Amino acid sequence: MKPLNVADYRRLANKRLPRGMFEYIDRGTEDEVGLRGIRNALDATKLCQNLLNDVSQPDTSTTVFGKKLPIPVIISPTAVAGLVWHDGEVHLARAAGSMGIPFCVATQSMTSMEDIAERAKGTDLWFQLYVFEDRSLTRDLLVRAKALGIRNLLFTADTPRSPKKEWNLRNGFGIPIKPSVAGALDLLAHPRWSFSVMLRYILTTGMPTYAHYPPEYRTSITRSSVWDNVKLASKLTWDDFAEVRRQWDGNLVLKGVLTPSDAGRALALGADGIVVSCHGGRNMDCAPTAIDALPRIADAVSGRMTILADSGIRRGSDIAKYIAAGADAVLIGRATLYGTATAGEKGARDVLEILRDELDHCMAFTGQARLDDITADLIWKQAPVAG
């Protein structure tokens, strides 16, 4: 039966991927309070139903950094896209291009930005930046992105430590991938993935690596990096953000913002946008959810910079909720990874089409003819009970 929603694709991805790989994508950190909280907060956000408006053809389009998008969606940078499907980043980028939306290339992508640009021609590529210990290598990434004509840079700042993912230790999976009996049995139990993804890499281009590392620092995903140069910066400050601002003449977006003060400081340092994000529940387990943090941030900086948001989107109505709470557009990560893991480019596109159709339905039911009409007034606020 054809999958009808993101949850269906999640179930199919769970069947196809080795358990360790699926849980690496799907799960959160520590006690997964943050992961559960994201879904609970989105479910608790209700939208008003408005009647007798002309919603015969809702307009789901928006404009982000001067470019019109048919739906308010950007594909998030995800380091493991190249492992859920052979050349997964290319498949995801092509799906994004076919829908007319951007694809954000991850610093730790298995496929280089140059290869993605060549093999997914016409896709609007963004680039996500993690800062290396060796800042000269970071500058080299900016030069490469500029040479490709990339104009939008996401500076990810919410990962000062490697998150505590205890289930990685229990299921034997992590990056680097370490050989284990449990891991070997996991691969044997999922022969389609083992042969069509990992074995295909080994027989063609070799064991996957982080493609944006310089060749002399590049190691396979089965080995830890022995070079301090390409480790993520242990000391990352506003000075680093200001320095990237000086080096980058395109749009600069700070990813990981959860407070109005950080949004304001980013604006003061020349940021063109922010991503309000709790990293999908994958980093700080006790962080506030993005949907809860968003309204205060929007009140502080809306109209002066582009506001994007992410975390936990599984339905088109989730997109509408983020827009109503103050976002101009959203980033989607896990949902399209489920689609890619199931059927490559086609699966990713199917997920995007499902979300587009659900957004259309949500707009119709809430009586909104244009995405721009979705404002904070659409969020249902229950009147307090008289004491």
Coordinates of C-alpha atoms in Angstrom, one line a residue:
M1 CA 0.0 0.0 0.0
K2 CA 1.3 3.5 -0.9
P3 CA 2.5 5.4 2.1
L4 CA 0.0 8.1 3.1
N5 CA 2.0 10.2 5.5
V6 CA 5.4 10.8 7.0
A7 CA 4.7 8.2 9.7
D8 CA 4.2 5.5 7.1
Y9 CA 7.5 6.4 5.5
R10 CA 9.1 6.3 9.0
R11 CA 7.9 2.8 9.4
L12 CA 9.2 1.7 6.1
A13 CA 12.6 3.4 6.8
N14 CA 12.7 1.5 10.1
K15 CA 12.2 -1.8 8.2
R16 CA 14.8 -1.1 5.6
L17 CA 17.6 0.5 7.6
P18 CA 19.8 -1.3 10.1
R19 CA 18.6 -0.7 13.6
G20 CA 21.6 1.3 14.6
M21 CA 21.3 3.6 11.5
F22 CA 17.6 4.1 12.0
E23 CA 18.0 5.0 15.7
Y24 CA 20.8 7.4 14.9
I25 CA 18.4 9.3 12.7
D26 CA 15.2 8.9 14.6
R27 CA 16.1 9.2 18.3
G28 CA 17.0 12.0 20.6
T29 CA 19.5 12.4 23.4
E30 CA 19.8 11.4 27.1
D31 CA 16.2 10.7 28.4
E32 CA 14.6 12.0 25.2
V33 CA 12.5 14.5 27.1
G34 CA 13.3 17.1 24.4
L35 CA 12.2 14.7 21.6
R36 CA 8.9 13.9 23.3
G37 CA 8.4 17.6 24.2
I38 CA 8.7 18.7 20.5
R39 CA 5.8 16.5 19.5
N40 CA 3.8 17.3 22.5
A41 CA 4.2 21.1 22.0
L42 CA 3.2 20.9 18.4
D43 CA 0.2 18.7 19.2
A44 CA -0.8 21.2 21.9
T45 CA -0.7 24.1 19.5
K46 CA -4.3 24.5 18.0
L47 CA -5.3 26.5 15.0
C48 CA -8.6 28.3 14.7
Q49 CA -11.1 27.1 12.1
N50 CA -12.5 30.1 10.1
L51 CA -15.5 29.6 7.8
L52 CA -16.8 30.8 4.5
N53 CA -13.6 32.2 3.1
D54 CA -12.6 31.6 -0.5
V55 CA -10.0 28.9 -0.1
S56 CA -10.6 27.2 -3.5
Q57 CA -6.9 27.7 -4.4
P58 CA -4.7 28.3 -1.3
D59 CA -1.4 29.9 -2.2
T60 CA 1.3 28.0 -0.2
S61 CA 4.2 30.0 -1.6
T62 CA 6.5 32.4 0.2
T63 CA 9.7 34.4 -0.5
V64 CA 12.9 33.7 1.3
F65 CA 16.0 35.9 0.7
G66 CA 14.4 37.2 -2.5
K67 CA 13.5 33.8 -4.0
K68 CA 10.0 32.6 -4.3
L69 CA 9.4 29.1 -3.0
P70 CA 6.2 27.1 -3.9
I71 CA 6.1 25.8 -0.3
P72 CA 7.8 27.4 2.8
V73 CA 10.4 24.6 3.1
I74 CA 14.1 24.2 3.0
I75 CA 15.8 20.7 3.3
S76 CA 17.9 20.7 6.4
P77 CA 21.5 19.7 6.4
T78 CA 21.9 16.1 7.6
A79 CA 25.2 14.4 7.9
V80 CA 23.9 10.9 7.4
A81 CA 21.8 11.4 4.2
G82 CA 24.6 9.7 2.2
L83 CA 24.2 6.6 4.4
V84 CA 20.5 6.0 4.3
W85 CA 20.6 5.6 0.5
H86 CA 23.5 5.4 -1.9
D87 CA 24.4 9.0 -2.9
G88 CA 21.6 10.0 -0.6
E89 CA 22.6 13.7 -0.6
V90 CA 22.3 13.8 -4.4
H91 CA 18.9 12.1 -4.3
L92 CA 17.6 14.6 -1.6
A93 CA 19.0 17.5 -3.6
R94 CA 17.3 16.4 -6.7
A95 CA 14.0 15.9 -4.9
A96 CA 14.3 19.4 -3.5
G97 CA 15.1 20.8 -7.0
S98 CA 12.1 19.1 -8.5
M99 CA 9.9 20.8 -5.9
G100 CA 11.6 24.2 -6.4
I101 CA 12.9 24.4 -2.9
P102 CA 16.5 24.8 -1.5
F103 CA 18.7 22.0 -0.3
C104 CA 21.2 22.8 2.5
V105 CA 24.5 20.8 2.1
A106 CA 26.0 19.7 5.5
T107 CA 29.6 20.3 6.4
Q108 CA 29.8 16.6 7.3
S109 CA 28.1 15.4 4.1
M110 CA 29.4 12.2 2.5
T111 CA 29.2 14.0 -0.9
S112 CA 30.9 17.2 -1.7
M113 CA 29.1 20.4 -2.5
E114 CA 30.7 20.4 -5.9
D115 CA 29.5 16.9 -6.7
I116 CA 26.0 17.7 -5.5
A117 CA 25.9 20.8 -7.6
E118 CA 27.1 18.9 -10.6
R119 CA 24.7 16.0 -10.2
A120 CA 21.6 17.9 -9.0
K121 CA 21.8 20.7 -11.5
G122 CA 19.3 23.5 -11.0
T123 CA 18.8 22.9 -7.3
D124 CA 19.2 26.0 -5.1
L125 CA 22.0 24.9 -2.8
W126 CA 22.6 26.4 0.6
F127 CA 25.6 25.4 2.8
Q128 CA 25.7 24.6 6.5
L129 CA 28.9 25.6 8.4
Y130 CA 30.4 23.9 11.4
V131 CA 33.6 25.7 12.4
F132 CA 36.7 23.6 12.5
E133 CA 39.5 24.0 15.1
D134 CA 41.7 25.0 12.2
R135 CA 39.9 28.2 11.1
S136 CA 41.8 28.3 7.8
L137 CA 40.0 25.1 6.8
T138 CA 36.7 26.8 7.6
R139 CA 37.7 29.7 5.3
D140 CA 38.5 27.2 2.6
L141 CA 34.9 25.9 2.8
L142 CA 33.5 29.4 2.4
V143 CA 35.7 30.0 -0.7
R144 CA 34.4 26.7 -2.2
A145 CA 30.8 27.6 -1.5
K146 CA 31.2 31.1 -3.0
A147 CA 32.8 29.5 -6.1
L148 CA 29.7 27.4 -6.7
G149 CA 27.5 30.5 -6.4
I150 CA 26.0 29.5 -3.1
R151 CA 24.5 32.6 -1.4
N152 CA 23.0 31.3 1.8
L153 CA 25.1 30.1 4.7
L154 CA 23.8 28.4 7.9
F155 CA 26.2 28.9 10.8
T156 CA 25.3 26.1 13.2
A157 CA 26.2 27.2 16.7
D158 CA 24.2 24.9 19.1
T159 CA 26.6 21.9 19.3
P160 CA 29.4 22.9 21.8
R161 CA 29.8 19.2 22.8
S162 CA 29.0 15.9 21.3
P163 CA 25.5 15.1 22.6
K164 CA 25.1 12.2 25.0
K165 CA 23.3 9.6 22.9
E166 CA 23.3 6.6 25.3
W167 CA 21.4 4.4 22.9
N168 CA 24.3 4.7 20.4
L169 CA 26.4 2.8 22.9
R170 CA 23.7 0.3 23.5
N171 CA 22.9 -0.5 19.8
G172 CA 26.6 -0.4 18.7
F173 CA 26.2 2.4 16.1
G174 CA 27.8 5.7 15.9
I175 CA 30.1 7.9 13.8
P176 CA 32.7 6.6 13.5
I177 CA 31.1 3.2 12.9
K178 CA 32.9 0.6 15.1
P179 CA 32.9 -3.1 14.1
S180 CA 31.0 -5.2 16.6
V181 CA 29.1 -8.5 16.8
A182 CA 25.8 -6.6 17.3
G183 CA 26.6 -4.4 14.3
A184 CA 27.4 -7.3 12.1
L185 CA 24.2 -9.1 13.0
D186 CA 22.3 -5.8 12.3
L187 CA 23.8 -5.7 8.8
L188 CA 22.9 -9.4 8.1
A189 CA 19.3 -8.7 9.2
H190 CA 19.1 -5.9 6.6
P191 CA 20.6 -7.3 3.4
R192 CA 19.0 -4.7 1.1
W193 CA 20.7 -1.8 2.8
S194 CA 23.9 -3.7 3.3
F195 CA 24.2 -4.6 -0.4
S196 CA 22.6 -1.5 -2.1
V197 CA 24.3 1.1 0.1
M198 CA 27.4 0.0 2.0
L199 CA 28.6 -2.7 -0.4
R200 CA 28.0 -0.4 -3.4
Y201 CA 30.1 2.3 -1.9
I202 CA 32.9 -0.2 -1.1
L203 CA 32.9 -1.5 -4.7
T204 CA 32.8 1.9 -6.3
T205 CA 34.1 4.9 -4.5
G206 CA 35.3 3.1 -1.3
M207 CA 34.2 3.5 2.3
P208 CA 32.3 6.8 2.7
T209 CA 34.2 9.7 4.2
Y210 CA 33.4 13.3 5.2
A211 CA 33.7 14.8 1.7
H212 CA 34.4 18.4 2.8
Y213 CA 37.5 17.5 4.8
P214 CA 40.7 18.2 2.9
P215 CA 42.1 14.9 1.3
E216 CA 45.0 14.8 3.7
Y217 CA 42.6 14.8 6.7
R218 CA 40.0 12.6 5.3
T219 CA 39.3 9.2 7.0
S220 CA 36.5 6.7 6.5
I221 CA 33.5 6.7 8.7
T222 CA 34.8 3.6 10.4
R223 CA 37.7 5.5 11.9
S224 CA 38.0 8.4 14.3
S225 CA 39.7 11.5 13.0
V226 CA 43.3 11.6 14.3
W227 CA 43.6 15.2 13.2
D228 CA 42.7 18.0 15.6
N229 CA 42.5 20.4 12.6
V230 CA 39.1 19.0 11.4
K231 CA 37.5 18.5 14.8
L232 CA 34.6 20.9 15.5
A233 CA 35.8 24.0 17.3
S234 CA 35.8 23.4 21.1
K235 CA 35.8 27.2 21.6
L236 CA 33.2 28.9 19.5
T237 CA 32.2 32.5 20.3
W238 CA 30.5 35.5 18.9
D239 CA 33.9 36.6 17.6
D240 CA 33.9 33.6 15.3
F241 CA 30.4 34.5 14.0
A242 CA 31.6 38.1 13.4
E243 CA 34.6 36.8 11.6
V244 CA 32.5 34.6 9.3
R245 CA 30.3 37.7 8.7
R246 CA 33.3 39.6 7.5
Q247 CA 34.3 36.7 5.2
W248 CA 30.9 35.9 3.7
D249 CA 29.2 38.4 1.4
G250 CA 26.0 36.4 1.0
N251 CA 23.2 35.8 3.4
L252 CA 24.3 34.6 6.8
V253 CA 21.9 32.7 9.1
L254 CA 22.6 31.7 12.7
K255 CA 21.2 28.2 13.4
G256 CA 20.2 27.1 16.9
V257 CA 18.7 30.3 18.3
L258 CA 16.2 29.8 21.3
T259 CA 16.3 33.2 23.0
P260 CA 15.4 36.7 21.9
S261 CA 18.8 38.0 23.3
D262 CA 20.7 35.7 21.0
A263 CA 18.5 36.7 18.0
G264 CA 19.1 40.3 18.8
R265 CA 22.9 39.9 19.1
A266 CA 23.0 38.0 15.8
L267 CA 21.1 40.8 14.2
A268 CA 23.5 43.4 15.7
L269 CA 26.4 41.5 14.2
G270 CA 24.9 41.5 10.7
A271 CA 23.0 38.2 10.5
D272 CA 20.4 38.2 7.7
G273 CA 18.4 35.4 9.4
I274 CA 18.2 32.9 12.2
V275 CA 16.9 29.4 12.6
V276 CA 14.9 28.9 15.8
S277 CA 15.8 25.3 16.5
C278 CA 16.2 22.8 19.4
H279 CA 18.1 20.6 16.9
G280 CA 15.2 18.1 16.7
G281 CA 15.7 17.0 20.3
R282 CA 19.2 15.7 19.4
N283 CA 21.4 18.0 21.5
M284 CA 20.3 19.6 24.8
D285 CA 17.6 17.4 26.3
C286 CA 16.2 20.1 28.6
A287 CA 16.1 22.8 25.9
P288 CA 12.8 24.6 25.2
T289 CA 11.0 23.5 22.1
A290 CA 11.3 25.6 19.0
I291 CA 7.5 26.2 18.7
D292 CA 7.4 27.5 22.3
A293 CA 10.5 29.7 21.9
L294 CA 9.5 31.1 18.5
P295 CA 6.8 33.7 19.4
R296 CA 9.0 35.7 21.8
I297 CA 11.9 35.7 19.3
A298 CA 9.5 36.8 16.5
D299 CA 8.3 39.6 18.6
A300 CA 11.8 40.8 19.1
V301 CA 13.2 40.7 15.6
S302 CA 10.4 40.0 13.1
G303 CA 10.6 42.4 10.1
R304 CA 14.3 43.0 10.6
M305 CA 15.6 39.6 9.7
T306 CA 14.4 36.3 8.1
I307 CA 13.1 33.9 10.7
L308 CA 13.3 30.2 9.9
A309 CA 12.4 27.3 12.3
D310 CA 12.8 23.6 12.5
S311 CA 12.3 20.5 14.7
G312 CA 9.7 17.7 14.7
I313 CA 7.7 18.5 11.5
R314 CA 5.6 15.5 10.5
R315 CA 2.4 17.1 9.1
G316 CA 1.6 20.0 6.9
S317 CA -0.3 21.5 9.8
D318 CA 3.0 21.6 11.7
I319 CA 4.4 23.9 9.0
A320 CA 1.3 26.1 9.4
K321 CA 1.9 26.2 13.2
Y322 CA 5.5 27.3 12.8
I323 CA 4.4 30.0 10.3
A324 CA 1.7 31.2 12.7
A325 CA 4.2 31.3 15.6
G326 CA 6.4 33.7 13.6
A327 CA 8.5 31.8 11.1
D328 CA 8.9 32.8 7.4
A329 CA 9.7 29.2 6.4
V330 CA 10.8 25.9 8.0
L331 CA 13.6 23.4 7.6
I332 CA 12.8 19.7 7.4
G333 CA 15.3 17.0 8.2
R334 CA 14.1 13.6 9.5
A335 CA 10.9 13.5 7.4
T336 CA 12.7 13.6 4.1
L337 CA 15.4 11.2 5.4
Y338 CA 12.6 8.7 6.0
G339 CA 11.5 9.1 2.4
T340 CA 15.1 8.9 1.0
A341 CA 15.8 5.8 3.1
T342 CA 12.7 4.1 1.6
A343 CA 12.9 5.1 -2.1
G344 CA 15.7 7.6 -2.8
E345 CA 14.7 10.7 -4.7
K346 CA 11.2 9.4 -5.3
G347 CA 10.6 8.8 -1.6
A348 CA 11.9 12.2 -0.6
R349 CA 9.8 13.9 -3.2
D350 CA 6.7 11.9 -2.1
V351 CA 7.2 13.1 1.5
L352 CA 7.5 16.7 0.2
E353 CA 4.3 16.3 -1.8
I354 CA 2.5 14.9 1.1
L355 CA 3.5 17.8 3.3
R356 CA 2.5 20.3 0.6
D357 CA -0.9 18.7 0.2
E358 CA -1.4 18.6 4.0
L359 CA -0.4 22.3 4.2
D360 CA -3.0 23.1 1.5
H361 CA -5.6 21.3 3.4
C362 CA -4.7 23.0 6.7
M363 CA -4.9 26.4 5.1
A364 CA -8.3 25.6 3.6
F365 CA -9.7 24.4 6.9
T366 CA -8.4 27.4 8.7
G367 CA -9.8 29.7 6.1
Q368 CA -6.4 31.1 4.9
A369 CA -6.1 31.8 1.1
R370 CA -2.5 32.9 1.3
L371 CA 0.5 31.8 3.4
D372 CA 1.1 35.4 4.3
D373 CA -2.4 35.5 5.9
I374 CA -1.2 33.0 8.5
T375 CA -0.4 35.0 11.6
A376 CA -0.3 34.6 15.4
D377 CA -4.1 35.4 15.4
L378 CA -4.6 31.9 13.9
I379 CA -3.3 30.2 17.1
W380 CA -6.2 29.2 19.3
K381 CA -5.9 30.7 22.8
Q382 CA -8.4 29.3 25.2
A383 CA -10.1 31.8 27.4
P384 CA -9.2 31.5 31.1
V385 CA -11.8 29.9 33.3
A386 CA -13.3 32.4 35.6
G387 CA -12.4 31.8 39.2

